[in-house]
Amino acid sequence: QVQLVQSGAEVRKPGSSVRVSCKASGGTFSSNGINWVRQAPGQGLEWMGGIFAMFDSTNYAQKFRGRLTISADKSTGTAYMELRSLRPEDTAVYYCARDSAPGYFDYWGQGTLVTVSS
Amino acid sequence: DIQLTQSPSSLSASVGDRVTITCRASQGIGNDLGWYQHKPGKAPKRLIYSASSLQSGVPSRFSGSGSGTEFTLTISSLQPEDFATYYCLQHKSFPMYTFGQGTKLE
């Protein structure tokens, strides 16, 4: 059974950075994409970007380019999401999700709350 | 980036009602669209893929239609467990994605 386990909640000040991890188990990490999706309070799901570890290929939503880095450690089966220059509106629950086929997010992490506040 | 616009943003309905949610794409996406159901504290779950195909295990009261720029999700007879937020997701630009802004069914 595939599991994605994310790191714990974070509190950051505006202007700082945060890195959230997503460790995969029970599947073939490099064969699938890992995507990052966030949900701000009272808002909808927002796709941020993703990585296909086999080819070290990353893609980012235009909104986050320059501020977001997604990476992966194939040896440990862990994906990372680093968001810089944090603003209060980045306060959200951040999810990792595997896409086993285009458009099919079949497994999700439990979510990581990131709070940006001075 | 391809934009998806869902309507309505919220919908008040009762058990037994027929409900329709619309998703419009900013450019043609063929049938590269799916529908997800999201309940608080749970992972989103795909209901429909390729615009109109029912995901295995999903009740037949859910259906999808459309292609190009306009898509609909229909729930033929609303059940208590269907109260949730629904999202469309396009993958025409795979590996890039876009979610619609969501429709909260209450």
mmCIF file of C-alpha atoms in Angstrom:
data_model
loop_
_atom_site.group_PDB
_atom_site.id
_atom_site.type_symbol
_atom_site.label_atom_id
_atom_site.label_comp_id
_atom_site.label_asym_id
_atom_site.label_seq_id
_atom_site.Cartn_x
_atom_site.Cartn_y
_atom_site.Cartn_z
ATOM 1 C CA GLN A 1 0.000 0.000 0.000
ATOM 2 C CA VAL A 2 1.413 3.356 -1.030
ATOM 3 C CA GLN A 3 1.777 5.938 1.730
ATOM 4 C CA LEU A 4 2.916 9.538 1.568
ATOM 5 C CA VAL A 5 3.964 10.902 4.950
ATOM 6 C CA GLN A 6 4.621 14.613 5.289
ATOM 7 C CA SER A 7 6.638 16.564 7.811
ATOM 8 C CA GLY A 8 4.962 18.443 10.621
ATOM 9 C CA ALA A 9 3.400 21.866 10.957
ATOM 10 C CA GLU A 10 5.579 24.941 10.565
ATOM 11 C CA VAL A 11 5.344 28.561 11.675
ATOM 12 C CA ARG A 12 7.349 31.141 9.771
ATOM 13 C CA LYS A 13 7.744 34.884 9.694
ATOM 14 C CA PRO A 14 7.047 36.898 6.540
ATOM 15 C CA GLY A 15 10.046 36.962 4.223
ATOM 16 C CA SER A 16 11.428 33.653 5.417
ATOM 17 C CA SER A 17 11.373 30.222 3.756
ATOM 18 C CA VAL A 18 9.850 26.858 4.557
ATOM 19 C CA ARG A 19 10.677 23.336 3.403
ATOM 20 C CA VAL A 20 8.145 20.531 3.643
ATOM 21 C CA SER A 21 9.031 16.902 3.026
ATOM 22 C CA CYS A 22 6.950 14.044 1.661
ATOM 23 C CA LYS A 23 8.271 10.503 2.157
ATOM 24 C CA ALA A 24 6.843 7.786 -0.042
ATOM 25 C CA SER A 25 6.650 4.142 0.865
ATOM 26 C CA GLY A 26 5.063 1.055 -0.667
ATOM 27 C CA GLY A 27 5.532 2.045 -4.300
ATOM 28 C CA THR A 28 8.149 2.868 -6.907
ATOM 29 C CA PHE A 29 9.046 6.431 -6.098
ATOM 30 C CA SER A 30 10.829 7.334 -9.310
ATOM 31 C CA SER A 31 8.144 5.940 -11.621
ATOM 32 C CA ASN A 32 5.494 8.472 -10.697
ATOM 33 C CA GLY A 33 5.200 12.201 -10.341
ATOM 34 C CA ILE A 34 4.877 13.890 -6.985
ATOM 35 C CA ASN A 35 2.873 17.097 -6.984
ATOM 36 C CA TRP A 36 2.336 19.800 -4.405
ATOM 37 C CA VAL A 37 -1.151 21.203 -3.863
ATOM 38 C CA ARG A 38 -2.126 23.765 -1.268
ATOM 39 C CA GLN A 39 -5.370 24.896 0.324
ATOM 40 C CA ALA A 40 -5.502 28.252 2.066
ATOM 41 C CA PRO A 41 -8.140 28.784 4.766
ATOM 42 C CA GLY A 42 -11.568 28.990 3.166
ATOM 43 C CA GLN A 43 -10.081 28.605 -0.303
ATOM 44 C CA GLY A 44 -9.889 25.851 -2.892
ATOM 45 C CA LEU A 45 -7.182 23.462 -3.984
ATOM 46 C CA GLU A 46 -4.299 25.046 -5.870
ATOM 47 C CA TRP A 47 -1.725 23.074 -7.868
ATOM 48 C CA MET A 48 1.724 24.507 -7.223
ATOM 49 C CA GLY A 49 4.103 22.254 -9.103
ATOM 50 C CA GLY A 50 5.478 18.778 -9.425
ATOM 51 C CA ILE A 51 8.511 16.587 -9.982
ATOM 52 C CA PHE A 52 9.131 13.404 -11.923
ATOM 53 C CA ALA A 53 12.075 12.007 -10.028
ATOM 54 C CA MET A 54 13.157 9.514 -12.689
ATOM 55 C CA PHE A 55 14.154 12.369 -14.987
ATOM 56 C CA ASP A 56 14.721 15.052 -12.328
ATOM 57 C CA SER A 57 12.098 17.027 -14.196
ATOM 58 C CA THR A 58 10.195 19.788 -12.417
ATOM 59 C CA ASN A 59 7.255 21.956 -13.408
ATOM 60 C CA TYR A 60 5.817 24.961 -11.616
ATOM 61 C CA ALA A 61 2.619 26.952 -11.851
ATOM 62 C CA GLN A 62 3.434 30.393 -13.209
ATOM 63 C CA LYS A 63 2.261 31.989 -9.973
ATOM 64 C CA PHE A 64 5.085 30.330 -7.998
ATOM 65 C CA ARG A 65 7.981 30.459 -10.457
ATOM 66 C CA GLY A 66 11.030 32.028 -8.857
ATOM 67 C CA ARG A 67 9.760 31.403 -5.333
ATOM 68 C CA LEU A 68 9.200 27.655 -5.319
ATOM 69 C CA THR A 69 11.664 24.777 -5.598
ATOM 70 C CA ILE A 70 10.577 21.160 -5.703
ATOM 71 C CA SER A 71 13.217 18.484 -5.373
ATOM 72 C CA ALA A 72 13.511 14.783 -4.689
ATOM 73 C CA ASP A 73 15.940 12.375 -3.089
ATOM 74 C CA LYS A 74 15.568 9.101 -4.979
ATOM 75 C CA SER A 75 17.685 7.220 -2.451
ATOM 76 C CA THR A 76 15.191 7.871 0.353
ATOM 77 C CA GLY A 77 12.022 8.240 -1.734
ATOM 78 C CA THR A 78 11.413 11.727 -0.381
ATOM 79 C CA ALA A 79 10.159 14.802 -2.203
ATOM 80 C CA TYR A 80 10.616 18.331 -0.917
ATOM 81 C CA MET A 81 8.802 21.606 -1.434
ATOM 82 C CA GLU A 82 10.602 24.824 -0.549
ATOM 83 C CA LEU A 83 8.711 28.109 -0.711
ATOM 84 C CA ARG A 84 10.662 31.343 -0.211
ATOM 85 C CA SER A 85 9.793 34.968 0.506
ATOM 86 C CA LEU A 86 6.783 33.831 2.495
ATOM 87 C CA ARG A 87 3.796 36.136 2.864
ATOM 88 C CA PRO A 88 0.793 35.824 5.215
ATOM 89 C CA GLU A 89 -1.311 34.689 2.254
ATOM 90 C CA ASP A 90 0.920 31.612 1.955
ATOM 91 C CA THR A 91 -0.691 30.331 5.138
ATOM 92 C CA ALA A 92 -2.239 27.079 3.990
ATOM 93 C CA VAL A 93 -2.271 23.327 4.279
ATOM 94 C CA TYR A 94 0.247 21.926 1.827
ATOM 95 C CA TYR A 95 -0.317 18.458 0.376
ATOM 96 C CA CYS A 96 1.865 16.194 -1.687
ATOM 97 C CA ALA A 97 0.047 13.934 -4.111
ATOM 98 C CA ARG A 98 1.184 11.205 -6.471
ATOM 99 C CA ASP A 99 -0.051 11.224 -10.047
ATOM 100 C CA SER A 100 0.062 7.643 -11.316
ATOM 101 C CA ALA A 101 -1.360 8.809 -14.647
ATOM 102 C CA PRO A 102 -2.027 12.256 -16.158
ATOM 103 C CA GLY A 103 -4.742 13.866 -14.041
ATOM 104 C CA TYR A 104 -4.977 11.003 -11.549
ATOM 105 C CA PHE A 105 -3.859 11.994 -8.065
ATOM 106 C CA ASP A 106 -4.323 8.613 -6.434
ATOM 107 C CA TYR A 107 -2.392 8.981 -3.163
ATOM 108 C CA TRP A 108 -2.091 12.045 -0.986
ATOM 109 C CA GLY A 109 -0.042 13.009 2.036
ATOM 110 C CA GLN A 110 -1.818 13.945 5.243
ATOM 111 C CA GLY A 111 -1.151 17.655 4.729
ATOM 112 C CA THR A 112 1.203 20.091 6.466
ATOM 113 C CA LEU A 113 -0.072 23.351 7.925
ATOM 114 C CA VAL A 114 2.253 26.250 7.246
ATOM 115 C CA THR A 115 1.418 29.423 9.130
ATOM 116 C CA VAL A 116 3.062 32.693 8.086
ATOM 117 C CA SER A 117 2.715 35.334 10.742
ATOM 118 C CA SER A 118 4.785 38.044 12.315
ATOM 119 C CA ASP B 1 -1.466 28.601 -17.882
ATOM 120 C CA ILE B 2 -4.901 27.160 -18.619
ATOM 121 C CA GLN B 3 -7.569 28.594 -16.305
ATOM 122 C CA LEU B 4 -10.666 26.734 -15.128
ATOM 123 C CA THR B 5 -13.750 28.589 -13.934
ATOM 124 C CA GLN B 6 -16.301 26.641 -11.912
ATOM 125 C CA SER B 7 -19.836 27.675 -11.207
ATOM 126 C CA PRO B 8 -21.503 28.035 -8.882
ATOM 127 C CA SER B 9 -18.984 28.515 -6.079
ATOM 128 C CA SER B 10 -21.512 27.184 -3.612
ATOM 129 C CA LEU B 11 -24.783 25.356 -3.974
ATOM 130 C CA SER B 12 -27.522 24.696 -1.485
ATOM 131 C CA ALA B 13 -29.338 21.432 -2.174
ATOM 132 C CA SER B 14 -31.310 18.704 -0.458
ATOM 133 C CA VAL B 15 -31.147 14.943 -0.416
ATOM 134 C CA GLY B 16 -32.716 13.597 -3.585
ATOM 135 C CA ASP B 17 -32.008 16.730 -5.647
ATOM 136 C CA ARG B 18 -30.380 16.646 -9.064
ATOM 137 C CA VAL B 19 -27.283 18.834 -9.005
ATOM 138 C CA THR B 20 -25.180 20.167 -11.867
ATOM 139 C CA ILE B 21 -21.786 21.879 -11.585
ATOM 140 C CA THR B 22 -20.102 23.574 -14.534
ATOM 141 C CA CYS B 23 -16.417 23.984 -15.330
ATOM 142 C CA ARG B 24 -15.232 26.226 -18.172
ATOM 143 C CA ALA B 25 -11.690 26.173 -19.544
ATOM 144 C CA SER B 26 -9.907 29.245 -20.867
ATOM 145 C CA GLN B 27 -8.908 27.280 -23.971
ATOM 146 C CA GLY B 28 -9.835 23.986 -25.512
ATOM 147 C CA ILE B 29 -8.655 20.995 -23.512
ATOM 148 C CA GLY B 30 -10.351 18.178 -25.393
ATOM 149 C CA ASN B 31 -11.551 15.750 -22.740
ATOM 150 C CA ASP B 32 -8.491 16.072 -20.488
ATOM 151 C CA LEU B 33 -10.549 16.870 -17.421
ATOM 152 C CA GLY B 34 -11.473 15.077 -14.230
ATOM 153 C CA TRP B 35 -13.725 15.769 -11.279
ATOM 154 C CA TYR B 36 -12.653 15.369 -7.647
ATOM 155 C CA GLN B 37 -14.660 15.258 -4.429
ATOM 156 C CA HIS B 38 -13.047 16.669 -1.298
ATOM 157 C CA LYS B 39 -14.348 16.222 2.231
ATOM 158 C CA PRO B 40 -12.758 17.939 5.271
ATOM 159 C CA GLY B 41 -9.931 15.917 6.761
ATOM 160 C CA LYS B 42 -9.843 13.462 3.860
ATOM 161 C CA ALA B 43 -7.828 13.202 0.663
ATOM 162 C CA PRO B 44 -9.562 14.362 -2.496
ATOM 163 C CA LYS B 45 -11.023 11.495 -4.497
ATOM 164 C CA ARG B 46 -11.422 11.351 -8.270
ATOM 165 C CA LEU B 47 -14.968 10.651 -9.421
ATOM 166 C CA ILE B 48 -14.759 11.195 -13.169
ATOM 167 C CA TYR B 49 -11.866 11.003 -15.630
ATOM 168 C CA SER B 50 -11.586 11.900 -19.303
ATOM 169 C CA ALA B 51 -14.558 14.235 -18.782
ATOM 170 C CA SER B 52 -17.192 11.500 -18.766
ATOM 171 C CA SER B 53 -15.764 8.185 -17.543
ATOM 172 C CA LEU B 54 -16.790 6.992 -14.098
ATOM 173 C CA GLN B 55 -13.918 6.076 -11.792
ATOM 174 C CA SER B 56 -14.107 2.488 -10.574
ATOM 175 C CA GLY B 57 -16.079 2.196 -7.341
ATOM 176 C CA VAL B 58 -17.855 5.538 -7.723
ATOM 177 C CA PRO B 59 -21.668 5.393 -7.576
ATOM 178 C CA SER B 60 -23.468 5.688 -10.879
ATOM 179 C CA ARG B 61 -25.423 8.740 -9.682
ATOM 180 C CA PHE B 62 -22.295 10.719 -10.606
ATOM 181 C CA SER B 63 -21.808 11.540 -14.270
ATOM 182 C CA GLY B 64 -19.724 13.913 -16.328
ATOM 183 C CA SER B 65 -20.075 15.398 -19.771
ATOM 184 C CA GLY B 66 -18.514 17.936 -22.078
ATOM 185 C CA SER B 67 -15.431 18.518 -24.159
ATOM 186 C CA GLY B 68 -13.375 21.428 -25.391
ATOM 187 C CA THR B 69 -14.097 24.296 -23.030
ATOM 188 C CA GLU B 70 -17.318 23.399 -21.209
ATOM 189 C CA PHE B 71 -17.840 20.518 -18.819
ATOM 190 C CA THR B 72 -20.457 19.467 -16.304
ATOM 191 C CA LEU B 73 -20.626 17.179 -13.300
ATOM 192 C CA THR B 74 -24.097 15.914 -12.471
ATOM 193 C CA ILE B 75 -25.286 14.123 -9.361
ATOM 194 C CA SER B 76 -28.615 12.578 -10.282
ATOM 195 C CA SER B 77 -30.019 12.096 -6.770
ATOM 196 C CA LEU B 78 -28.064 13.696 -3.977
ATOM 197 C CA GLN B 79 -27.221 11.475 -1.019
ATOM 198 C CA PRO B 80 -26.166 12.641 2.478
ATOM 199 C CA GLU B 81 -22.585 11.540 1.889
ATOM 200 C CA ASP B 82 -22.316 13.727 -1.229
ATOM 201 C CA PHE B 83 -22.151 17.004 0.699
ATOM 202 C CA ALA B 84 -18.580 18.040 -0.035
ATOM 203 C CA THR B 85 -16.563 20.375 -2.223
ATOM 204 C CA TYR B 86 -16.104 19.432 -5.877
ATOM 205 C CA TYR B 87 -13.225 20.428 -8.120
ATOM 206 C CA CYS B 88 -12.466 20.050 -11.784
ATOM 207 C CA LEU B 89 -8.849 19.379 -12.749
ATOM 208 C CA GLN B 90 -7.388 19.742 -16.231
ATOM 209 C CA HIS B 91 -4.339 17.837 -17.459
ATOM 210 C CA LYS B 92 -4.250 19.035 -21.064
ATOM 211 C CA SER B 93 -1.049 20.837 -20.121
ATOM 212 C CA PHE B 94 0.397 17.754 -18.368
ATOM 213 C CA PRO B 95 2.700 17.683 -16.436
ATOM 214 C CA MET B 96 1.199 21.029 -15.486
ATOM 215 C CA TYR B 97 -2.246 21.044 -13.912
ATOM 216 C CA THR B 98 -4.984 23.473 -12.967
ATOM 217 C CA PHE B 99 -7.829 23.040 -10.485
ATOM 218 C CA GLY B 100 -11.082 24.895 -10.733
ATOM 219 C CA GLN B 101 -11.817 27.060 -7.709
ATOM 220 C CA GLY B 102 -14.270 24.552 -6.273
ATOM 221 C CA THR B 103 -17.994 24.213 -5.669
ATOM 222 C CA LYS B 104 -19.148 23.668 -2.099
ATOM 223 C CA LEU B 105 -22.302 21.609 -1.892
ATOM 224 C CA GLU B 106 -24.213 22.380 1.287
#
